[in-house]
Short mmCIF file of C-alpha atoms and ligand atoms in Angstrom, two decimals:
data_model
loop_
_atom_site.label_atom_id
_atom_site.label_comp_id
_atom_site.label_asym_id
_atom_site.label_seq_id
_atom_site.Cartn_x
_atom_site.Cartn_y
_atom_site.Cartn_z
CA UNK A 12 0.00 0.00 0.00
CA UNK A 13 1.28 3.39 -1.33
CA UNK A 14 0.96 6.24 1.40
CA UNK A 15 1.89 9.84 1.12
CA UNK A 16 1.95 12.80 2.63
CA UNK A 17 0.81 15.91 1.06
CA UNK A 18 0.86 19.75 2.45
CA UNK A 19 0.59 23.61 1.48
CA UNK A 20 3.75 25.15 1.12
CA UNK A 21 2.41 27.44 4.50
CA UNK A 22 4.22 23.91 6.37
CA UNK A 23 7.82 25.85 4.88
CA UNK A 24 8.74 22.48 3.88
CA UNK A 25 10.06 21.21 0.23
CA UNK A 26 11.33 17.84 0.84
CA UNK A 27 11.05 14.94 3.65
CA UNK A 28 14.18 11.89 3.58
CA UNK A 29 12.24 8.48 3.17
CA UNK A 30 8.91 9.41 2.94
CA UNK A 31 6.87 10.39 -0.64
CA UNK A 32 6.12 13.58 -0.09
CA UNK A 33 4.03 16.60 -1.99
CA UNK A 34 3.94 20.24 -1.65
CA UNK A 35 1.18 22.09 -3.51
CA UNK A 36 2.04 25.61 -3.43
CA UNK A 37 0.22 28.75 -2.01
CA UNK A 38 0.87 32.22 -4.69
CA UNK A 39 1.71 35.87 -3.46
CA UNK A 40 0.51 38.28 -6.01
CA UNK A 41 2.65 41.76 -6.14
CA UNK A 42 1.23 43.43 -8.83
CA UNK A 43 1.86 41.76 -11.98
CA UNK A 44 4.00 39.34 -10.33
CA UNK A 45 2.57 35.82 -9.21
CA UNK A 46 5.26 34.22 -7.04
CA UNK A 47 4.25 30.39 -6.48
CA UNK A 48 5.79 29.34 -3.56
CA UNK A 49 7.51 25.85 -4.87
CA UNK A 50 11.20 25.15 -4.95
CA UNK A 51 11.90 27.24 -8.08
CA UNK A 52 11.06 30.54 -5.99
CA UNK A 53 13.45 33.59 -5.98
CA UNK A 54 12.48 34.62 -2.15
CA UNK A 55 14.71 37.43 -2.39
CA UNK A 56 13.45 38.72 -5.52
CA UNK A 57 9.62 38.31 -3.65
CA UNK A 58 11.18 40.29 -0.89
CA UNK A 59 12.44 42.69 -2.65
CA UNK A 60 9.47 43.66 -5.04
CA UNK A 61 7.33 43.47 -1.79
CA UNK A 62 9.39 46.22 0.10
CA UNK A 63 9.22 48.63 -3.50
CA UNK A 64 6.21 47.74 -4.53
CA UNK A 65 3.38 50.38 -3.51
CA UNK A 66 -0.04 48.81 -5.11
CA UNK A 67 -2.26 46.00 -3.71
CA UNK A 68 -0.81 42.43 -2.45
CA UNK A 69 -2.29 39.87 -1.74
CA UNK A 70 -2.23 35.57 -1.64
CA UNK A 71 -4.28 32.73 -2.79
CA UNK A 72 -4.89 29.06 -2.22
CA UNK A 73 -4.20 26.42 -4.42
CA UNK A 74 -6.91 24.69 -6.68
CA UNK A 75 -8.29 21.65 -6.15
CA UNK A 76 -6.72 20.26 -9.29
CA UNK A 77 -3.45 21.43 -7.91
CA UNK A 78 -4.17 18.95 -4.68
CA UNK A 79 -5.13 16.15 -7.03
CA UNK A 80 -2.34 16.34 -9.00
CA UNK A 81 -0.12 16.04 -5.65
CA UNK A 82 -1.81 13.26 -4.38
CA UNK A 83 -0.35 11.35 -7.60
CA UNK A 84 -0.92 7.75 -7.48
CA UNK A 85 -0.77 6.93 -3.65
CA UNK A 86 -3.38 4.56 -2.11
CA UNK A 87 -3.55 6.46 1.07
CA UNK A 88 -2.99 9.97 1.16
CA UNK A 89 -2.52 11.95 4.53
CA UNK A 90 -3.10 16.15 3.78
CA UNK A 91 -2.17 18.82 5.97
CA UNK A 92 -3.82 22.26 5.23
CA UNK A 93 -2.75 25.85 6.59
CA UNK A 94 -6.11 26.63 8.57
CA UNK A 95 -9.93 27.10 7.32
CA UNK A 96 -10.43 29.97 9.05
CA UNK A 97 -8.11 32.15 7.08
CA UNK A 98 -7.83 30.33 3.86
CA UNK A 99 -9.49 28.49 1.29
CA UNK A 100 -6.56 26.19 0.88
CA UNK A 101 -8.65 23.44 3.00
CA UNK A 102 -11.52 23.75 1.53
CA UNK A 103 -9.50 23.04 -2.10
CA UNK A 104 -8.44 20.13 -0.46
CA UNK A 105 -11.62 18.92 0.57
CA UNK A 106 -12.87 19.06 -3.07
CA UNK A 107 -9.88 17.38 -4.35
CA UNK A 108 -10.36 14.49 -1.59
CA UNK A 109 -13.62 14.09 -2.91
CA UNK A 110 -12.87 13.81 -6.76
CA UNK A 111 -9.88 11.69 -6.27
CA UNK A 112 -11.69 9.03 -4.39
CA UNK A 113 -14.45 9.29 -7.06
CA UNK A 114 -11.81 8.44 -9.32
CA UNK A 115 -10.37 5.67 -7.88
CA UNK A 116 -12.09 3.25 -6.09
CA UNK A 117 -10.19 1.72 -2.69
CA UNK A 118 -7.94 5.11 -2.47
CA UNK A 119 -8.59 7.01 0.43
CA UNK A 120 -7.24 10.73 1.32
CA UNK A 121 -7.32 11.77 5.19
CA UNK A 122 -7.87 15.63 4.96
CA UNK A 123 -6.46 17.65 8.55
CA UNK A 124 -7.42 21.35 8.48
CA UNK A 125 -4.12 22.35 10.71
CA UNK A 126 -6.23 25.34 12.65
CA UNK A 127 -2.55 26.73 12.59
CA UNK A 128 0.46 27.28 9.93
CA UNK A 129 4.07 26.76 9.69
CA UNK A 130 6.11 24.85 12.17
CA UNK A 131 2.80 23.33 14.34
CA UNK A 132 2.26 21.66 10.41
CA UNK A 133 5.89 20.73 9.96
CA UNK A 134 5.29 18.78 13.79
CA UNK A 135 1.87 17.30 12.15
CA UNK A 136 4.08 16.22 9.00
CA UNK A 137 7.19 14.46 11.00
CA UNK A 138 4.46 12.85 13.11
CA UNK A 139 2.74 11.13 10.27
CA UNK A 140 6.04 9.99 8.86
CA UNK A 141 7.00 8.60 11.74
CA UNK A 142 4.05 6.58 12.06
CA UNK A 143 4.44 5.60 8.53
CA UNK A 144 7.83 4.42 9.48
CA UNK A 145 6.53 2.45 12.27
CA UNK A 146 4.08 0.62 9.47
CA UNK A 147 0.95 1.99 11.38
CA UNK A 148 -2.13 1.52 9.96
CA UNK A 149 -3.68 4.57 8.15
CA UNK A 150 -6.41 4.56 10.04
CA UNK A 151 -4.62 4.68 13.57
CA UNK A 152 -2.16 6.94 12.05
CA UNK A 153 -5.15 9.41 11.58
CA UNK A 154 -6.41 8.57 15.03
CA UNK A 155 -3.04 9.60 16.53
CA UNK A 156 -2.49 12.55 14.86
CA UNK A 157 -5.60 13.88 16.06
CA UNK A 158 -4.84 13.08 19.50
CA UNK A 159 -1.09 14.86 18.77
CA UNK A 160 -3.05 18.10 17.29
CA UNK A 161 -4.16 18.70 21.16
CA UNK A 162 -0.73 18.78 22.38
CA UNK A 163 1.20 20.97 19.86
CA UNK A 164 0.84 25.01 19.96
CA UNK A 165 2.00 27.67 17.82
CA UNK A 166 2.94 30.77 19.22
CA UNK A 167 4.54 33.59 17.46
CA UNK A 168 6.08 37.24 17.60
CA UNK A 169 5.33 39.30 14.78
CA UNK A 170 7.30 42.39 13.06
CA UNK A 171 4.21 44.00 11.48
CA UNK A 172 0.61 43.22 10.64
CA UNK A 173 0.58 45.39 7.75
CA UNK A 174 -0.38 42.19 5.37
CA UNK A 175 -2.81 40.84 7.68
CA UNK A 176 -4.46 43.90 7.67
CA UNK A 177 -4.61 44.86 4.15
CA UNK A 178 -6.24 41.33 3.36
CA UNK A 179 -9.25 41.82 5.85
CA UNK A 180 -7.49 38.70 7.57
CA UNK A 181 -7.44 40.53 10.61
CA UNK A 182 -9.06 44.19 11.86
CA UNK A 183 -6.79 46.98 11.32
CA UNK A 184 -7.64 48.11 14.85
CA UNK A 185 -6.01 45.31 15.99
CA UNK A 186 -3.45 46.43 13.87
CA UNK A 187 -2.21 49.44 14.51
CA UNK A 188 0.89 50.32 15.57
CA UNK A 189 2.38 46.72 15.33
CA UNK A 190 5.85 47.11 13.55
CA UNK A 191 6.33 51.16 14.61
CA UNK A 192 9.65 51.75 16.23
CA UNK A 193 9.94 48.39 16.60
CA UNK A 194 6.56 47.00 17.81
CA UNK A 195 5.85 43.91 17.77
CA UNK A 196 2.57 41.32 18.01
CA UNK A 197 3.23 38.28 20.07
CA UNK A 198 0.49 35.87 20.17
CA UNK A 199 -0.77 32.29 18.87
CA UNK A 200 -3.28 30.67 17.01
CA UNK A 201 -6.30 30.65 18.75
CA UNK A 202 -8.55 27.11 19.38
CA UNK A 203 -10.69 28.56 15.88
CA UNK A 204 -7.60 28.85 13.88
CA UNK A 205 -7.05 32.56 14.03
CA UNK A 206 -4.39 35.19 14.70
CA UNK A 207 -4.79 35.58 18.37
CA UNK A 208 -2.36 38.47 19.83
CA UNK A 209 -1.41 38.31 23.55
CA UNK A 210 1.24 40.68 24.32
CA UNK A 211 2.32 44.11 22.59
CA UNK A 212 5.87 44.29 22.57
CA UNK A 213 8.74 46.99 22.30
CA UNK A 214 11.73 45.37 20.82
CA UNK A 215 12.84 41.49 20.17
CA UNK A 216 14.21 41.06 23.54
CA UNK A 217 10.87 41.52 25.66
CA UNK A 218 9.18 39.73 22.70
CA UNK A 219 11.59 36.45 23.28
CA UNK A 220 10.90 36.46 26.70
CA UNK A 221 6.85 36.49 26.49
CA UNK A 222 7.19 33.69 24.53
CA UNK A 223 9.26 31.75 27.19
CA UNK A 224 6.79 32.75 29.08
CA UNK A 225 3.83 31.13 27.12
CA UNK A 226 6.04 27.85 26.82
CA UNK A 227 5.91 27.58 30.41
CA UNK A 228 1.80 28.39 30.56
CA UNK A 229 1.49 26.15 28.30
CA UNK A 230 3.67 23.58 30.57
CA UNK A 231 6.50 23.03 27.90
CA UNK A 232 8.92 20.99 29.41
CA UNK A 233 11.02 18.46 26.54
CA UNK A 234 9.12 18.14 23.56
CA UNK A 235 10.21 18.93 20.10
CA UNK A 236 9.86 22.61 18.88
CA UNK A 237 10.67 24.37 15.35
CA UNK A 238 11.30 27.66 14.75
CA UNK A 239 10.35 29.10 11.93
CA UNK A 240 12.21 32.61 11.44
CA UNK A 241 11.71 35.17 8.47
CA UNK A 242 15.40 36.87 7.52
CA UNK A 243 16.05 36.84 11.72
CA UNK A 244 18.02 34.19 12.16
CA UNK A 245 19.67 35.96 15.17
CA UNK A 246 16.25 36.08 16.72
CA UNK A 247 16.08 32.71 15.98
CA UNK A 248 19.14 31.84 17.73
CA UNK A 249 18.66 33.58 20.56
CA UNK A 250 15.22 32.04 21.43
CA UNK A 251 16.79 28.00 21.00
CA UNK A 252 19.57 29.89 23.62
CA UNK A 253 16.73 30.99 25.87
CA UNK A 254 15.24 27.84 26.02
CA UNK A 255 17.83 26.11 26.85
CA UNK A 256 18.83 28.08 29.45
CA UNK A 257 15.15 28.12 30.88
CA UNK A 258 14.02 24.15 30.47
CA UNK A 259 17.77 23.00 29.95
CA UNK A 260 17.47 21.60 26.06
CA UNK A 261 16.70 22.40 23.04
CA UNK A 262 14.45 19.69 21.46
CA UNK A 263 14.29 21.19 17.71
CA UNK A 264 15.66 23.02 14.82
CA UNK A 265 15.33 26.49 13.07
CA UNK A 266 13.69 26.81 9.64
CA UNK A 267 13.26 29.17 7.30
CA UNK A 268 10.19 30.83 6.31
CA UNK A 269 8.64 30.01 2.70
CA UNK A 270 6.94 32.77 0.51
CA UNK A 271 3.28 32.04 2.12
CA UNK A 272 4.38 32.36 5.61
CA UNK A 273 7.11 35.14 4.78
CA UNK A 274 4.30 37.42 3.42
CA UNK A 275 2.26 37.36 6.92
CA UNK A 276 5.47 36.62 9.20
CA UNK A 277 6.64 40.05 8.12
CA UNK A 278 11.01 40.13 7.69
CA UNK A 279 11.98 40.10 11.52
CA UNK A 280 9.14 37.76 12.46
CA UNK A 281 9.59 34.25 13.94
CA UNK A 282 7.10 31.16 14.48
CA UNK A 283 7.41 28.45 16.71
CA UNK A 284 5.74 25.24 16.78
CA UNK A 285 5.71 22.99 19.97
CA UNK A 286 4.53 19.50 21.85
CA UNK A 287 3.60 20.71 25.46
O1 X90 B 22 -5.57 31.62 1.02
C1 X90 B 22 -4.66 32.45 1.13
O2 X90 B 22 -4.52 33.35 0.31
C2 X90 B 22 -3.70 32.34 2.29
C3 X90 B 22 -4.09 33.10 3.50
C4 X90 B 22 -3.22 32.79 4.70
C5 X90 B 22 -3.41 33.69 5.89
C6 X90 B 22 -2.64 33.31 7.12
C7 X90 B 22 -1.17 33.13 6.94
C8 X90 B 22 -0.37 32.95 8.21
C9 X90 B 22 1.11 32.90 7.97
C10 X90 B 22 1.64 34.17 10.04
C11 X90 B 22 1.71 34.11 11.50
C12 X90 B 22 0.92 33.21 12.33
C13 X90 B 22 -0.57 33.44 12.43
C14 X90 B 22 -1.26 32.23 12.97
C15 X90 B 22 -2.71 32.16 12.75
C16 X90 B 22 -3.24 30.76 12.62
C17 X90 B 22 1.94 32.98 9.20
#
């Protein structure tokens, strides 16, 4: 039996060692540019032409086709969507599920909407592999996953909510102010799969240590974490050292941010995904 795991590029991911693997890719839109946010992205060209560029942005989801086409020939498919509540992307997904099973009788997709983006996805991803690994079952697999998606968070401190904003993916009174001399949003996503913000910050260093903070709430102690940083790799650095120092190891790694998640996680911003 054929599995595979399939997820938006929002999981920052391209590739996975030993597992099939698909990425169907979310688009930014500056201007006349459509960046899809696959391998063959110039993310410093996007970054660039986002910073000049002084007309309307914005993103969309993939089509259903572009799920279908990801899900290839695999008997079992297991597909991880950024959230409902903020994108279509699951939706897509759904409607792909549907048609491919149609298609071919005995195939089965399992569709997760994530509630959440990024690095609490990548955690969703290396779970199912894992599992896969083990030579679970697909339906157990499923089963355990769900049960995982109660003990993972994703918390995050933002450099701006400018793109937010401008979508109507969050209200600008909400806001306002983030990213002025040096503001910034920390917060998570909330139960519903929305941008929740907790704490208004000024500067990095009070934002790094709310989130410790909310790692503790949240009664971190060992699990596995990735952070997912966007062109702050310092920031990055120094939160693994903070944890370390507060809970005495660093379970994890440090990522880079994709074009979906760069657009939102404004340059400066970092994401972290966590078992608690
Ligand atoms: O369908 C589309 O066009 C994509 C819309 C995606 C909107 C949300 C992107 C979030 C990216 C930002 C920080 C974390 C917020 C967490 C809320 C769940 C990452």
């Amino acid at each position: 039996m054929k599995m595979k795991i399939v997820a938006d590029s929002s999981a920052n991911l391209l590739a996975l060692p030993d597992i099939d693997f698909g990425i169907v890719p979310l688009h930014v839109i500056v201007g006349e540019n459509d960046y899809v946010d696959d391998d063959k992205i110039n993310l410093t060209a996007m970054q660039e032409d986002l910073s000049s560029y002084k007309g309307k942005t914005s993103t969309s989801s993939p089509s259903p086709h572009e799920w279908e086409n990801a899900f290839g020939d695999a008997d079992v498919v297991f597909c991880i969507t950024i959230t409902s509540t903020l994108s279509g992307t699951y939706n897509s997904a759904v409607i792909a599920k549907d048609i491919y099973e149609q298609n071919h009788a005995g195939r089965k997709v399992y569709v997760l909407d994530s509630l959440s983006t990024g690095p609490e996805i990548a955690l969703f991803i290396e779970k199912i592999a894992e599992l896969i690994k083990a030579g679970f079952a697909p339906d157990d697999i499923y089963k355990t996953l769900l049960e995982y998606k109660d003990k993972t968070h994703l918390y995050f401190s933002l450099a701006s909510l400018n793109n937010f904003a401008k979508n109507g993916r969050i209200s600008p009174v909400i806001a306002a102010g983030i990213g002025l001399l040096g503001v910034r949003v920390v917060g998570k996503a909330s139960d519903e799969g929305t941008l929740l913000p907790l704490d208004k910050c000024r500067g990095e260093k009070r934002a790094l240590k709310k989130l410790i903070n909310h790692l503790k709430e949240c009664g971190y102690t060992d699990g596995k974490i990735i952070i997912a940083h966007n062109n702050n790799e310092a920031g990055a650095l120094e939160l693994k050292k903070l944890i370390e120092n507060t809970f005495g190891i660093f379970n994890g790694k440090i990522q880079k941010t994709r074009a979906l998640c760069s657009y939102y996680a404004e340059p400066g911003s970092l994401l972290i995904g966590f078992e608690a």
